[in-house]
Each structure stands twice: as C-alpha cells, then as structure tokens.
Amino acid sequence: MHELIANLHMHTKYSDGHGNHHEIKKAALDERIDIVIVTDHNIHVSGLEPYLKDGENQVLMLVGEEIHDQSQTPQKNHLLVFGTENEYATLAWDPQALINKVNQIGGLSFIAHPVDPASPAVNEDDISWIDWSVSGFTGLELWNAMSEFKSLLKSKLHAVFYSYFPNRIAHKPFPETMKIWDQLLNSGQRVVAVGGSDAHALPASLGPLHKILFPYKLHFRCINTHILTNGPLQGDYEYDKQLVLRSLARGRAFIGYDLPASTRGFRFTAHGLSKIAVMGEEISAQGGITFQIHLPIPTECRLLRSGQVIKEWKENKTCTFISSEPGIYRVEAYIHYKNQRRGWIFSNPIYVRG
Ligand SMILES: [Zn+2]
Ligand SMILES: [Zn+2]
C-alpha cells in the first residue's frame, strides 16, 4: 500500500483566489505534496500541464471545480467535483442532477464545508449545505481550513491576529459536521470524508501592513488528505488520475493535520477470518475482527463504532481492539500543539457487516 499526500479544494485567479496554477504546483513541490486538486468556483479550467517535476520529486495537479448556484442568496450548497473534463456548472441550480451527471461520467462529488456559519464581523454569510435531500454523492469535506478560520473571527482584529499566528487556528472539524457524517454513515450510506484547505492566497492590507493571507504553502503544511493507493504515481496522466480518484472514491484515505507532526504512516486495518480490510472497505464480523491502529508517534487515540467512542488510548503508537459487533468503525487521534489539544488524524471508516 502506497501513501500519497493530497491537498484539495483551492482557488486561483480564475475565480476568487489570487495565485495561478503554476504557483500552486511549485508550492506543492516545495512542501513535498504529491497531488493538488484545484477547484475554482463554477469554472472548469482545462488545457493545463498536470505535472511539475524536480529531480526525483513530482507533483500531480488535477483540476476539478467547486459548483454552486450563483443566483441564490446567500450562496449555499457548494459541491466539489473531481475527475470531470467538461463544464457542469450549468447544472448548479439542481444539486441532485449535478451529482447524477458527475456519477454518470465516472467523477467524484463532495459536499464542501457542510457547516459554514456566518461571520458578521468580516461580512461573511452562512454558506452551509442545506439541500440534504440529495443522495449518491461520494462524500463530504469533514474539515475545511478556511471555515474554521472564519468561525474564529469575532472581530477584524481576530483576522489580523490569526493571519500572523496561523498555527493557532486548526483544532478539529466542527462537531456539527462530524454529527452529520455519522448520521449519514449510520443511515447505511457510504460517505467518504476528506479534508480541504479552501486556499485563496488573498492579499490583505491593514494600514501600512500588507500580507498574503494564508499562502498556498502554509495550507500544504496543514490539513491534507492522505490517500492509500496500490502504487506510486507513474507520470502518466490518465493512469495517475485514475489511481488517485479510484482510491479516493473508495475512501482509502484519512485526514491529517500535518503541522504539529507529520501524519504520514498512519494505518487502520481490520483483520478478519478471511481478509484484511483497510479504510473504505467492508468486512464480515463473523469469527471476530482484530482492529489494528498504527500512529506515526505515540499520542491520544480513540476508536468509534457507529459514532460512539468504544475505546480510548492515552499515549500509544500501536493500538489493537477485538470485536465481533457489526458497525461503522473509524479512528480519531489528537495531539497537543501550542498548548492546546488538536485534532490530528480522522480516518475513513471500515464497514463491519453482520
Ligand atoms: Zn465553498
Ligand atoms: Zn472553496
């Protein structure tokens, strides 16, 4: 199993971001990110070189799109779409039709920032997802770096403070979003969780101070989606695109907040009578299951079944747990950083069937 680090959900000058695609690839290469997925608002940008290489290192850029109905006020229901090669923003007014179309062409769709409350101090509206009648989407963005930043802005001064101390921002996904995810999983749906940066790299000024708010490089050190694939990238665009998107579609991935410490190397597996399941896979409870969790460094970790914590470890690197109960098992790990407890790893589930 090969681990690729992806940073997804970001904007360029083609919508409301400030950088361009080459700057994004360069920043990703510098930060040793393997894959970036650029998602401008309501525009599919095509014809770009997908790779940037430097000796042994390379970055693959996939171009998706973030689609929402611009005639709505406020502009809710943002859908991240990956693996498409054409423009589908014309379907923005009907999220279900959009999801169906993306599925039909073999693409992936993720509900962006499902909970994204208003921030009146900086004139930002609530742009949460509201159309929960939809079905068939691949997953949701469990942790969005910019939504969390926005939620902390009780005044304009807070914005200045956090722009200078960005390592104080990320703590964990919103509890409301976690709850929505668990409810969807418990209803029997397969829902893949990803972490998104929602990078814009906007220039900001306050008096004589001029600054780029959250440059791409900073985002690439923070909330990433680590994807487990059958092998490394090959440098063949069609092959690599399918390698990444098929693993992501299955949920063979976890969210890692890589700033306190790299989350590379995290593993969560379920060992049953006849197979070993990884994140995103199903396994039969018959005969009992041994869950194995491997953390890159010893820290606080918990195993959840269908949204409930069933076991906690305080400072372990390897954790095991035996169960024969069917359910949806997932892992959360926490770490202390800058004197505060932070969410560090959020796994996708293993589905244990009765
Ligand atoms: Zn959005
Ligand atoms: Zn966005």
PDB file of N, CA, C and O in Angstrom, residues 225-279:
ATOM      1  N   THR A 225      -5.307  15.456   2.808  1.00  0.00           N
ATOM      2  CA  THR A 225      -5.968  14.158   2.695  1.00  0.00           C
ATOM      3  C   THR A 225      -4.923  13.162   2.212  1.00  0.00           C
ATOM      4  O   THR A 225      -4.344  13.350   1.139  1.00  0.00           O
ATOM      5  N   HIS A 226      -4.650  12.154   3.035  1.00  0.00           N
ATOM      6  CA  HIS A 226      -3.638  11.141   2.692  1.00  0.00           C
ATOM      7  C   HIS A 226      -4.362   9.970   2.036  1.00  0.00           C
ATOM      8  O   HIS A 226      -5.289   9.396   2.634  1.00  0.00           O
ATOM      9  N   ILE A 227      -3.945   9.646   0.829  1.00  0.00           N
ATOM     10  CA  ILE A 227      -4.647   8.629   0.032  1.00  0.00           C
ATOM     11  C   ILE A 227      -3.770   7.386  -0.087  1.00  0.00           C
ATOM     12  O   ILE A 227      -2.589   7.486  -0.428  1.00  0.00           O
ATOM     13  N   LEU A 228      -4.347   6.212   0.189  1.00  0.00           N
ATOM     14  CA  LEU A 228      -3.605   4.956   0.074  1.00  0.00           C
ATOM     15  C   LEU A 228      -3.919   4.325  -1.283  1.00  0.00           C
ATOM     16  O   LEU A 228      -5.085   4.074  -1.609  1.00  0.00           O
ATOM     17  N   THR A 229      -2.875   4.114  -2.073  1.00  0.00           N
ATOM     18  CA  THR A 229      -3.052   3.592  -3.430  1.00  0.00           C
ATOM     19  C   THR A 229      -2.289   2.279  -3.587  1.00  0.00           C
ATOM     20  O   THR A 229      -1.505   1.900  -2.717  1.00  0.00           O
ATOM     21  N   ASN A 230      -2.503   1.623  -4.730  1.00  0.00           N
ATOM     22  CA  ASN A 230      -1.807   0.353  -4.987  1.00  0.00           C
ATOM     23  C   ASN A 230      -0.354   0.552  -5.386  1.00  0.00           C
ATOM     24  O   ASN A 230       0.389  -0.413  -5.493  1.00  0.00           O
ATOM     25  N   GLY A 231       0.043   1.781  -5.666  1.00  0.00           N
ATOM     26  CA  GLY A 231       1.431   2.018  -6.057  1.00  0.00           C
ATOM     27  C   GLY A 231       1.677   3.498  -6.214  1.00  0.00           C
ATOM     28  O   GLY A 231       0.766   4.315  -6.021  1.00  0.00           O
ATOM     29  N   PRO A 232       2.912   3.878  -6.567  1.00  0.00           N
ATOM     30  CA  PRO A 232       3.234   5.301  -6.707  1.00  0.00           C
ATOM     31  C   PRO A 232       2.685   5.895  -8.008  1.00  0.00           C
ATOM     32  O   PRO A 232       2.256   5.164  -8.908  1.00  0.00           O
ATOM     33  N   LEU A 233       2.724   7.192  -8.120  1.00  0.00           N
ATOM     34  CA  LEU A 233       2.386   7.869  -9.372  1.00  0.00           C
ATOM     35  C   LEU A 233       3.402   7.463 -10.435  1.00  0.00           C
ATOM     36  O   LEU A 233       4.588   7.284 -10.138  1.00  0.00           O
ATOM     37  N   GLN A 234       2.938   7.329 -11.684  1.00  0.00           N
ATOM     38  CA  GLN A 234       3.815   6.845 -12.758  1.00  0.00           C
ATOM     39  C   GLN A 234       4.246   7.942 -13.726  1.00  0.00           C
ATOM     40  O   GLN A 234       5.076   7.709 -14.602  1.00  0.00           O
ATOM     41  N   GLY A 235       3.607   9.119 -13.614  1.00  0.00           N
ATOM     42  CA  GLY A 235       3.937  10.172 -14.573  1.00  0.00           C
ATOM     43  C   GLY A 235       3.099  10.089 -15.846  1.00  0.00           C
ATOM     44  O   GLY A 235       3.316  10.838 -16.794  1.00  0.00           O
ATOM     45  N   ASP A 236       2.142   9.164 -15.850  1.00  0.00           N
ATOM     46  CA  ASP A 236       1.203   9.023 -16.974  1.00  0.00           C
ATOM     47  C   ASP A 236      -0.136   9.594 -16.476  1.00  0.00           C
ATOM     48  O   ASP A 236      -0.749   9.044 -15.570  1.00  0.00           O
ATOM     49  N   TYR A 237      -0.557  10.706 -17.075  1.00  0.00           N
ATOM     50  CA  TYR A 237      -1.688  11.459 -16.519  1.00  0.00           C
ATOM     51  C   TYR A 237      -2.946  10.606 -16.338  1.00  0.00           C
ATOM     52  O   TYR A 237      -3.543  10.597 -15.258  1.00  0.00           O
ATOM     53  N   GLU A 238      -3.360   9.884 -17.370  1.00  0.00           N
ATOM     54  CA  GLU A 238      -4.612   9.116 -17.268  1.00  0.00           C
ATOM     55  C   GLU A 238      -4.503   8.027 -16.205  1.00  0.00           C
ATOM     56  O   GLU A 238      -5.428   7.819 -15.420  1.00  0.00           O
ATOM     57  N   TYR A 239      -3.348   7.358 -16.171  1.00  0.00           N
ATOM     58  CA  TYR A 239      -3.144   6.297 -15.178  1.00  0.00           C
ATOM     59  C   TYR A 239      -3.166   6.892 -13.768  1.00  0.00           C
ATOM     60  O   TYR A 239      -3.871   6.400 -12.873  1.00  0.00           O
ATOM     61  N   ASP A 240      -2.398   7.961 -13.582  1.00  0.00           N
ATOM     62  CA  ASP A 240      -2.283   8.557 -12.243  1.00  0.00           C
ATOM     63  C   ASP A 240      -3.616   9.115 -11.758  1.00  0.00           C
ATOM     64  O   ASP A 240      -3.973   8.980 -10.590  1.00  0.00           O
ATOM     65  N   LYS A 241      -4.338   9.754 -12.673  1.00  0.00           N
ATOM     66  CA  LYS A 241      -5.635  10.328 -12.294  1.00  0.00           C
ATOM     67  C   LYS A 241      -6.572   9.228 -11.784  1.00  0.00           C
ATOM     68  O   LYS A 241      -7.207   9.369 -10.736  1.00  0.00           O
ATOM     69  N   GLN A 242      -6.623   8.111 -12.508  1.00  0.00           N
ATOM     70  CA  GLN A 242      -7.491   7.001 -12.091  1.00  0.00           C
ATOM     71  C   GLN A 242      -7.001   6.378 -10.789  1.00  0.00           C
ATOM     72  O   GLN A 242      -7.802   6.016  -9.927  1.00  0.00           O
ATOM     73  N   LEU A 243      -5.675   6.248 -10.649  1.00  0.00           N
ATOM     74  CA  LEU A 243      -5.090   5.673  -9.425  1.00  0.00           C
ATOM     75  C   LEU A 243      -5.560   6.461  -8.196  1.00  0.00           C
ATOM     76  O   LEU A 243      -6.008   5.889  -7.194  1.00  0.00           O
ATOM     77  N   VAL A 244      -5.485   7.783  -8.301  1.00  0.00           N
ATOM     78  CA  VAL A 244      -5.831   8.654  -7.177  1.00  0.00           C
ATOM     79  C   VAL A 244      -7.342   8.676  -6.954  1.00  0.00           C
ATOM     80  O   VAL A 244      -7.826   8.480  -5.833  1.00  0.00           O
ATOM     81  N   LEU A 245      -8.090   8.886  -8.024  1.00  0.00           N
ATOM     82  CA  LEU A 245      -9.537   9.073  -7.859  1.00  0.00           C
ATOM     83  C   LEU A 245     -10.243   7.783  -7.454  1.00  0.00           C
ATOM     84  O   LEU A 245     -11.210   7.809  -6.694  1.00  0.00           O
ATOM     85  N   ARG A 246      -9.763   6.625  -7.936  1.00  0.00           N
ATOM     86  CA  ARG A 246     -10.424   5.359  -7.543  1.00  0.00           C
ATOM     87  C   ARG A 246     -10.214   5.092  -6.055  1.00  0.00           C
ATOM     88  O   ARG A 246     -11.107   4.629  -5.365  1.00  0.00           O
ATOM     89  N   SER A 247      -8.999   5.356  -5.553  1.00  0.00           N
ATOM     90  CA  SER A 247      -8.751   5.152  -4.113  1.00  0.00           C
ATOM     91  C   SER A 247      -9.587   6.118  -3.279  1.00  0.00           C
ATOM     92  O   SER A 247     -10.144   5.737  -2.249  1.00  0.00           O
ATOM     93  N   LEU A 248      -9.666   7.354  -3.754  1.00  0.00           N
ATOM     94  CA  LEU A 248     -10.452   8.354  -3.026  1.00  0.00           C
ATOM     95  C   LEU A 248     -11.937   7.983  -3.040  1.00  0.00           C
ATOM     96  O   LEU A 248     -12.624   8.106  -2.028  1.00  0.00           O
ATOM     97  N   ALA A 249     -12.420   7.506  -4.170  1.00  0.00           N
ATOM     98  CA  ALA A 249     -13.834   7.126  -4.282  1.00  0.00           C
ATOM     99  C   ALA A 249     -14.185   5.999  -3.308  1.00  0.00           C
ATOM    100  O   ALA A 249     -15.290   5.951  -2.775  1.00  0.00           O
ATOM    101  N   ARG A 250     -13.228   5.115  -3.059  1.00  0.00           N
ATOM    102  CA  ARG A 250     -13.481   4.001  -2.135  1.00  0.00           C
ATOM    103  C   ARG A 250     -13.325   4.422  -0.674  1.00  0.00           C
ATOM    104  O   ARG A 250     -13.698   3.677   0.221  1.00  0.00           O
ATOM    105  N   GLY A 251     -12.692   5.572  -0.446  1.00  0.00           N
ATOM    106  CA  GLY A 251     -12.462   6.010   0.940  1.00  0.00           C
ATOM    107  C   GLY A 251     -11.200   5.451   1.539  1.00  0.00           C
ATOM    108  O   GLY A 251     -11.070   5.362   2.761  1.00  0.00           O
ATOM    109  N   ARG A 252     -10.261   5.061   0.670  1.00  0.00           N
ATOM    110  CA  ARG A 252      -8.968   4.582   1.183  1.00  0.00           C
ATOM    111  C   ARG A 252      -8.101   5.800   1.502  1.00  0.00           C
ATOM    112  O   ARG A 252      -7.126   6.097   0.808  1.00  0.00           O
ATOM    113  N   ALA A 253      -8.475   6.508   2.549  1.00  0.00           N
ATOM    114  CA  ALA A 253      -7.854   7.806   2.828  1.00  0.00           C
ATOM    115  C   ALA A 253      -8.123   8.222   4.264  1.00  0.00           C
ATOM    116  O   ALA A 253      -9.061   7.735   4.899  1.00  0.00           O
ATOM    117  N   PHE A 254      -7.275   9.114   4.759  1.00  0.00           N
ATOM    118  CA  PHE A 254      -7.534   9.726   6.065  1.00  0.00           C
ATOM    119  C   PHE A 254      -7.158  11.203   5.996  1.00  0.00           C
ATOM    120  O   PHE A 254      -6.407  11.628   5.104  1.00  0.00           O
ATOM    121  N   ILE A 255      -7.707  11.957   6.933  1.00  0.00           N
ATOM    122  CA  ILE A 255      -7.416  13.386   7.005  1.00  0.00           C
ATOM    123  C   ILE A 255      -6.314  13.582   8.044  1.00  0.00           C
ATOM    124  O   ILE A 255      -6.412  13.057   9.156  1.00  0.00           O
ATOM    125  N   GLY A 256      -5.279  14.320   7.694  1.00  0.00           N
ATOM    126  CA  GLY A 256      -4.191  14.573   8.633  1.00  0.00           C
ATOM    127  C   GLY A 256      -3.898  16.055   8.748  1.00  0.00           C
ATOM    128  O   GLY A 256      -3.785  16.757   7.732  1.00  0.00           O
ATOM    129  N   TYR A 257      -3.813  16.537   9.983  1.00  0.00           N
ATOM    130  CA  TYR A 257      -3.372  17.919  10.230  1.00  0.00           C
ATOM    131  C   TYR A 257      -1.862  17.834  10.437  1.00  0.00           C
ATOM    132  O   TYR A 257      -1.378  17.505  11.524  1.00  0.00           O
ATOM    133  N   ASP A 258      -1.113  18.107   9.372  1.00  0.00           N
ATOM    134  CA  ASP A 258       0.311  17.782   9.350  1.00  0.00           C
ATOM    135  C   ASP A 258       1.221  18.845   9.971  1.00  0.00           C
ATOM    136  O   ASP A 258       2.434  18.655   9.996  1.00  0.00           O
ATOM    137  N   LEU A 259       0.657  19.939  10.465  1.00  0.00           N
ATOM    138  CA  LEU A 259       1.515  20.997  11.032  1.00  0.00           C
ATOM    139  C   LEU A 259       2.166  20.597  12.368  1.00  0.00           C
ATOM    140  O   LEU A 259       3.377  20.749  12.521  1.00  0.00           O
ATOM    141  N   PRO A 260       1.412  20.045  13.335  1.00  0.00           N
ATOM    142  CA  PRO A 260       2.061  19.674  14.603  1.00  0.00           C
ATOM    143  C   PRO A 260       3.102  18.573  14.427  1.00  0.00           C
ATOM    144  O   PRO A 260       4.153  18.607  15.056  1.00  0.00           O
ATOM    145  N   ALA A 261       2.790  17.591  13.580  1.00  0.00           N
ATOM    146  CA  ALA A 261       3.712  16.485  13.274  1.00  0.00           C
ATOM    147  C   ALA A 261       3.136  15.784  12.057  1.00  0.00           C
ATOM    148  O   ALA A 261       1.915  15.737  11.883  1.00  0.00           O
ATOM    149  N   SER A 262       4.020  15.228  11.224  1.00  0.00           N
ATOM    150  CA  SER A 262       3.528  14.572  10.014  1.00  0.00           C
ATOM    151  C   SER A 262       2.661  13.371  10.371  1.00  0.00           C
ATOM    152  O   SER A 262       3.012  12.569  11.237  1.00  0.00           O
ATOM    153  N   THR A 263       1.533  13.251   9.686  1.00  0.00           N
ATOM    154  CA  THR A 263       0.639  12.107   9.924  1.00  0.00           C
ATOM    155  C   THR A 263       0.949  10.963   8.962  1.00  0.00           C
ATOM    156  O   THR A 263       0.250   9.945   8.968  1.00  0.00           O
ATOM    157  N   ARG A 264       1.969  11.121   8.131  1.00  0.00           N
ATOM    158  CA  ARG A 264       2.344  10.060   7.191  1.00  0.00           C
ATOM    159  C   ARG A 264       2.663   8.769   7.952  1.00  0.00           C
ATOM    160  O   ARG A 264       3.374   8.806   8.953  1.00  0.00           O
ATOM    161  N   GLY A 265       2.108   7.677   7.498  1.00  0.00           N
ATOM    162  CA  GLY A 265       2.378   6.384   8.138  1.00  0.00           C
ATOM    163  C   GLY A 265       1.232   5.888   9.002  1.00  0.00           C
ATOM    164  O   GLY A 265       1.262   4.756   9.469  1.00  0.00           O
ATOM    165  N   PHE A 266       0.192   6.712   9.203  1.00  0.00           N
ATOM    166  CA  PHE A 266      -0.977   6.240   9.962  1.00  0.00           C
ATOM    167  C   PHE A 266      -1.639   5.088   9.207  1.00  0.00           C
ATOM    168  O   PHE A 266      -1.806   5.152   7.980  1.00  0.00           O
ATOM    169  N   ARG A 267      -2.020   4.063   9.924  1.00  0.00           N
ATOM    170  CA  ARG A 267      -2.745   2.949   9.298  1.00  0.00           C
ATOM    171  C   ARG A 267      -3.847   2.463  10.226  1.00  0.00           C
ATOM    172  O   ARG A 267      -3.675   2.444  11.443  1.00  0.00           O
ATOM    173  N   PHE A 268      -4.959   2.049   9.619  1.00  0.00           N
ATOM    174  CA  PHE A 268      -6.091   1.479  10.360  1.00  0.00           C
ATOM    175  C   PHE A 268      -6.579   0.287   9.552  1.00  0.00           C
ATOM    176  O   PHE A 268      -6.988   0.455   8.398  1.00  0.00           O
ATOM    177  N   THR A 269      -6.491  -0.899  10.145  1.00  0.00           N
ATOM    178  CA  THR A 269      -6.878  -2.116   9.423  1.00  0.00           C
ATOM    179  C   THR A 269      -7.749  -2.999  10.311  1.00  0.00           C
ATOM    180  O   THR A 269      -7.688  -2.917  11.541  1.00  0.00           O
ATOM    181  N   ALA A 270      -8.542  -3.846   9.671  1.00  0.00           N
ATOM    182  CA  ALA A 270      -9.402  -4.801  10.378  1.00  0.00           C
ATOM    183  C   ALA A 270      -9.070  -6.197   9.864  1.00  0.00           C
ATOM    184  O   ALA A 270      -9.167  -6.466   8.668  1.00  0.00           O
ATOM    185  N   HIS A 271      -8.656  -7.053  10.776  1.00  0.00           N
ATOM    186  CA  HIS A 271      -8.202  -8.398  10.402  1.00  0.00           C
ATOM    187  C   HIS A 271      -9.304  -9.391  10.749  1.00  0.00           C
ATOM    188  O   HIS A 271      -9.616  -9.593  11.926  1.00  0.00           O
ATOM    189  N   GLY A 272      -9.890 -10.010   9.733  1.00  0.00           N
ATOM    190  CA  GLY A 272     -10.978 -10.963   9.945  1.00  0.00           C
ATOM    191  C   GLY A 272     -10.549 -12.367   9.585  1.00  0.00           C
ATOM    192  O   GLY A 272      -9.371 -12.645   9.364  1.00  0.00           O
ATOM    193  N   LEU A 273     -11.546 -13.242   9.512  1.00  0.00           N
ATOM    194  CA  LEU A 273     -11.271 -14.662   9.237  1.00  0.00           C
ATOM    195  C   LEU A 273     -10.608 -14.855   7.878  1.00  0.00           C
ATOM    196  O   LEU A 273      -9.681 -15.644   7.734  1.00  0.00           O
ATOM    197  N   SER A 274     -11.104 -14.154   6.877  1.00  0.00           N
ATOM    198  CA  SER A 274     -10.635 -14.449   5.527  1.00  0.00           C
ATOM    199  C   SER A 274     -10.007 -13.272   4.801  1.00  0.00           C
ATOM    200  O   SER A 274      -9.591 -13.392   3.657  1.00  0.00           O
ATOM    201  N   LYS A 275      -9.972 -12.094   5.437  1.00  0.00           N
ATOM    202  CA  LYS A 275      -9.350 -10.958   4.744  1.00  0.00           C
ATOM    203  C   LYS A 275      -8.888  -9.890   5.719  1.00  0.00           C
ATOM    204  O   LYS A 275      -9.258  -9.917   6.901  1.00  0.00           O
ATOM    205  N   ILE A 276      -8.095  -8.987   5.217  1.00  0.00           N
ATOM    206  CA  ILE A 276      -7.710  -7.782   5.965  1.00  0.00           C
ATOM    207  C   ILE A 276      -8.330  -6.604   5.226  1.00  0.00           C
ATOM    208  O   ILE A 276      -8.107  -6.428   4.028  1.00  0.00           O
ATOM    209  N   ALA A 277      -9.135  -5.828   5.960  1.00  0.00           N
ATOM    210  CA  ALA A 277      -9.789  -4.673   5.337  1.00  0.00           C
ATOM    211  C   ALA A 277      -9.046  -3.397   5.712  1.00  0.00           C
ATOM    212  O   ALA A 277      -8.590  -3.248   6.849  1.00  0.00           O
ATOM    213  N   VAL A 278      -8.938  -2.492   4.742  1.00  0.00           N
ATOM    214  CA  VAL A 278      -8.379  -1.164   5.013  1.00  0.00           C
ATOM    215  C   VAL A 278      -9.532  -0.161   5.026  1.00  0.00           C
ATOM    216  O   VAL A 278     -10.687  -0.519   4.754  1.00  0.00           O
ATOM    217  N   MET A 279      -9.232   1.076   5.339  1.00  0.00           N
ATOM    218  CA  MET A 279     -10.259   2.126   5.363  1.00  0.00           C
ATOM    219  C   MET A 279     -11.046   2.127   4.055  1.00  0.00           C
ATOM    220  O   MET A 279     -10.463   1.985   2.986  1.00  0.00           O
TER     221      MET A 279
END
